[in-house]
PDB file of C-alpha atoms in Angstrom:
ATOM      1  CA  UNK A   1      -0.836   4.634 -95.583  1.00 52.00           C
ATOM      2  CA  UNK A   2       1.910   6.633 -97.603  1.00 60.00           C
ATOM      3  CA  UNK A   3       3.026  10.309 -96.247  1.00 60.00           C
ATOM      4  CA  UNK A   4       2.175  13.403 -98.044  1.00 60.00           C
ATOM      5  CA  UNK A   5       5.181  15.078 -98.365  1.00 69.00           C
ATOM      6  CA  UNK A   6       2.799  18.111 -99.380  1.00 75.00           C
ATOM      7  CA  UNK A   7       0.881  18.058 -96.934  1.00 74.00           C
ATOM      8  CA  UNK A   8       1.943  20.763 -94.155  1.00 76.00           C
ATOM      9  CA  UNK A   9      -0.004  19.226 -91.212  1.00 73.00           C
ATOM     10  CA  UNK A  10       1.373  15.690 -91.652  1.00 70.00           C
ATOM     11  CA  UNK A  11       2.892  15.455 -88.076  1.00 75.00           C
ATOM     12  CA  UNK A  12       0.380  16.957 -85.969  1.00 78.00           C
ATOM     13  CA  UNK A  13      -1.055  14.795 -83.009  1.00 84.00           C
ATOM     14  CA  UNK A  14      -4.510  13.318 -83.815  1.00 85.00           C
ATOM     15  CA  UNK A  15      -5.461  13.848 -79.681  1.00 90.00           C
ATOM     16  CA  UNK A  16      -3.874  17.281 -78.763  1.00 92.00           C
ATOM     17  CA  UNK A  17      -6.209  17.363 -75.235  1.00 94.00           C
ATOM     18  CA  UNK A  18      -5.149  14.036 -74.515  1.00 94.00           C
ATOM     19  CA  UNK A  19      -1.349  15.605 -75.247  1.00 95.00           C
ATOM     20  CA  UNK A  20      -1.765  18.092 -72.787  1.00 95.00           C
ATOM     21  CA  UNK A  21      -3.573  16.181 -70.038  1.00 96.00           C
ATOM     22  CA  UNK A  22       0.012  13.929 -70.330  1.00 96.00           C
ATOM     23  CA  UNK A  23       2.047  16.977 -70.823  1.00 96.00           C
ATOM     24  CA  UNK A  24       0.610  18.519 -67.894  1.00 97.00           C
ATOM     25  CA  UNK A  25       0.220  15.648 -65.819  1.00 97.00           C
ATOM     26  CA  UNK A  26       4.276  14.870 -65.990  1.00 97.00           C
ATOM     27  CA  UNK A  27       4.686  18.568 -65.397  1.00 97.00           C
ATOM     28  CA  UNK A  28       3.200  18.012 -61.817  1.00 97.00           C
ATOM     29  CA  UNK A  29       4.726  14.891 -61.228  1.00 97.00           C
ATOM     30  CA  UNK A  30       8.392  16.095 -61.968  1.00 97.00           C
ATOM     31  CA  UNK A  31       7.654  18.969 -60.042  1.00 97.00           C
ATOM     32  CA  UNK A  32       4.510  18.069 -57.327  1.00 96.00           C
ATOM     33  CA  UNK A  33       5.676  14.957 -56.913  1.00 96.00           C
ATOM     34  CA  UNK A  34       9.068  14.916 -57.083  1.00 96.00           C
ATOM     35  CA  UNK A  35       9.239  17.877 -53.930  1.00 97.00           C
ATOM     36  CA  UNK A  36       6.748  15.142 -52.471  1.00 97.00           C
ATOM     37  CA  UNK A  37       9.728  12.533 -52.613  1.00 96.00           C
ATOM     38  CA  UNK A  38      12.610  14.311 -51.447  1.00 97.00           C
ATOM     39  CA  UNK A  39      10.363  16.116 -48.476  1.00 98.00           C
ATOM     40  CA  UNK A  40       9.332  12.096 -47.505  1.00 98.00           C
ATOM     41  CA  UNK A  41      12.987  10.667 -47.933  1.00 98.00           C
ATOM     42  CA  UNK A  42      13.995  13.877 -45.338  1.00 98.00           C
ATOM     43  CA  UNK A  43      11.070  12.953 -42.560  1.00 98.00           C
ATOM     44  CA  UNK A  44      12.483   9.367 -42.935  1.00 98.00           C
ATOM     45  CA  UNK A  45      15.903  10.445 -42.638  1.00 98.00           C
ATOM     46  CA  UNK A  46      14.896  12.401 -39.992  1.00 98.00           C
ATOM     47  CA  UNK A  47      12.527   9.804 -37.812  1.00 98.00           C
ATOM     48  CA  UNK A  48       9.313  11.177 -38.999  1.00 98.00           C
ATOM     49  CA  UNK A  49       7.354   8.781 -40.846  1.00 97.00           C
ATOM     50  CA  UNK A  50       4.107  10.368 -39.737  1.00 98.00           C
ATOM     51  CA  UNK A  51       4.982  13.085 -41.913  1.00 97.00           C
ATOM     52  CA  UNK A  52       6.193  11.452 -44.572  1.00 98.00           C
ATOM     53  CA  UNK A  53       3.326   8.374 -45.338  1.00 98.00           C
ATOM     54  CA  UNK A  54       0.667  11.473 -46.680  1.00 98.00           C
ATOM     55  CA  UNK A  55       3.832  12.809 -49.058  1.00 97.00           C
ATOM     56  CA  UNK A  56       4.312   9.440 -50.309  1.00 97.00           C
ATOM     57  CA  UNK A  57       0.566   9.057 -51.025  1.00 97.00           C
ATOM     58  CA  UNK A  58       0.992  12.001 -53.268  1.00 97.00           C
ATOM     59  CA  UNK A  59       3.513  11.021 -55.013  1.00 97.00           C
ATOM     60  CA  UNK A  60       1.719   7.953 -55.458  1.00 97.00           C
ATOM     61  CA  UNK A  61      -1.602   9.401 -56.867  1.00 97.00           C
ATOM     62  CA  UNK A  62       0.236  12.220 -59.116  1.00 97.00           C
ATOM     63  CA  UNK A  63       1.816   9.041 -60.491  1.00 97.00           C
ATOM     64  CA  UNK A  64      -1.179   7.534 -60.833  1.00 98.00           C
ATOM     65  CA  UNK A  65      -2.832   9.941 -62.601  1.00 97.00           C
ATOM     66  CA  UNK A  66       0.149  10.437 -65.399  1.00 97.00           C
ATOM     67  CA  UNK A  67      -0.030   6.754 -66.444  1.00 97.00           C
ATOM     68  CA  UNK A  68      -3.795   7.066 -66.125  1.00 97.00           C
ATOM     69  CA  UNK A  69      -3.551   9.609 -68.768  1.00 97.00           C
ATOM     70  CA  UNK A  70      -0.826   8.049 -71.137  1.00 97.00           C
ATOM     71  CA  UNK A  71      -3.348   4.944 -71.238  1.00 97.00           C
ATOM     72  CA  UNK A  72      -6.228   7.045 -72.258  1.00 96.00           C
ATOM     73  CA  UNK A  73      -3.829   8.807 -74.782  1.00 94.00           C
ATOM     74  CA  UNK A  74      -3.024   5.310 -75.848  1.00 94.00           C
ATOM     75  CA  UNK A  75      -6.369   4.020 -76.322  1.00 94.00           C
ATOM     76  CA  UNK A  76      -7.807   6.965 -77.888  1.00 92.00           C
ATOM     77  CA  UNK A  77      -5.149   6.839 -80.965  1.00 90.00           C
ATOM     78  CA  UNK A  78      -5.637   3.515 -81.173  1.00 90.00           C
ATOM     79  CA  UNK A  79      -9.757   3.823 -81.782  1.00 85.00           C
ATOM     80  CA  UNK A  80      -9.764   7.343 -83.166  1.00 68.00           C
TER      81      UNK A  80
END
């Protein structure tokens, strides 16, 4: 389908929740997730694994949850 260069709205999103779920989502997981990570790689460092395995399962379900979230995004442009 040809652009219309008139039209002002051309470029916006056709699933802005589904934009912010992912925008949020990698929000947390840079900043969640990645303080997760570097508090795990110290308690390994540091001969703690006890206290690192939960801090790697959160960084594991935050990551989770962002590709959970681009798939949805994915799906719902591609049937909406």
């Amino acid at each position: 389908m040809p652009r219309d260069h008139s039209d002002p709205y051309a470029d916006v999103s056709t699933t802005p929740l589904w934009d912010f779920a992912v925008g949020m989502s990698l929000l947390v997981l840079i900043i969640g997730g990645g303080l997760a990570a570097v508090y795990a790689i110290g308690y390994f460092v540091t001969g703690q694994p006890e206290l690192a395995w939960p801090l790697c399962g959160t960084f594991s379900v935050l990551l989770a949850a962002h590709l959970l979230f681009r798939h949805g995004r994915r799906g719902a442009r591609r049937h909406g």
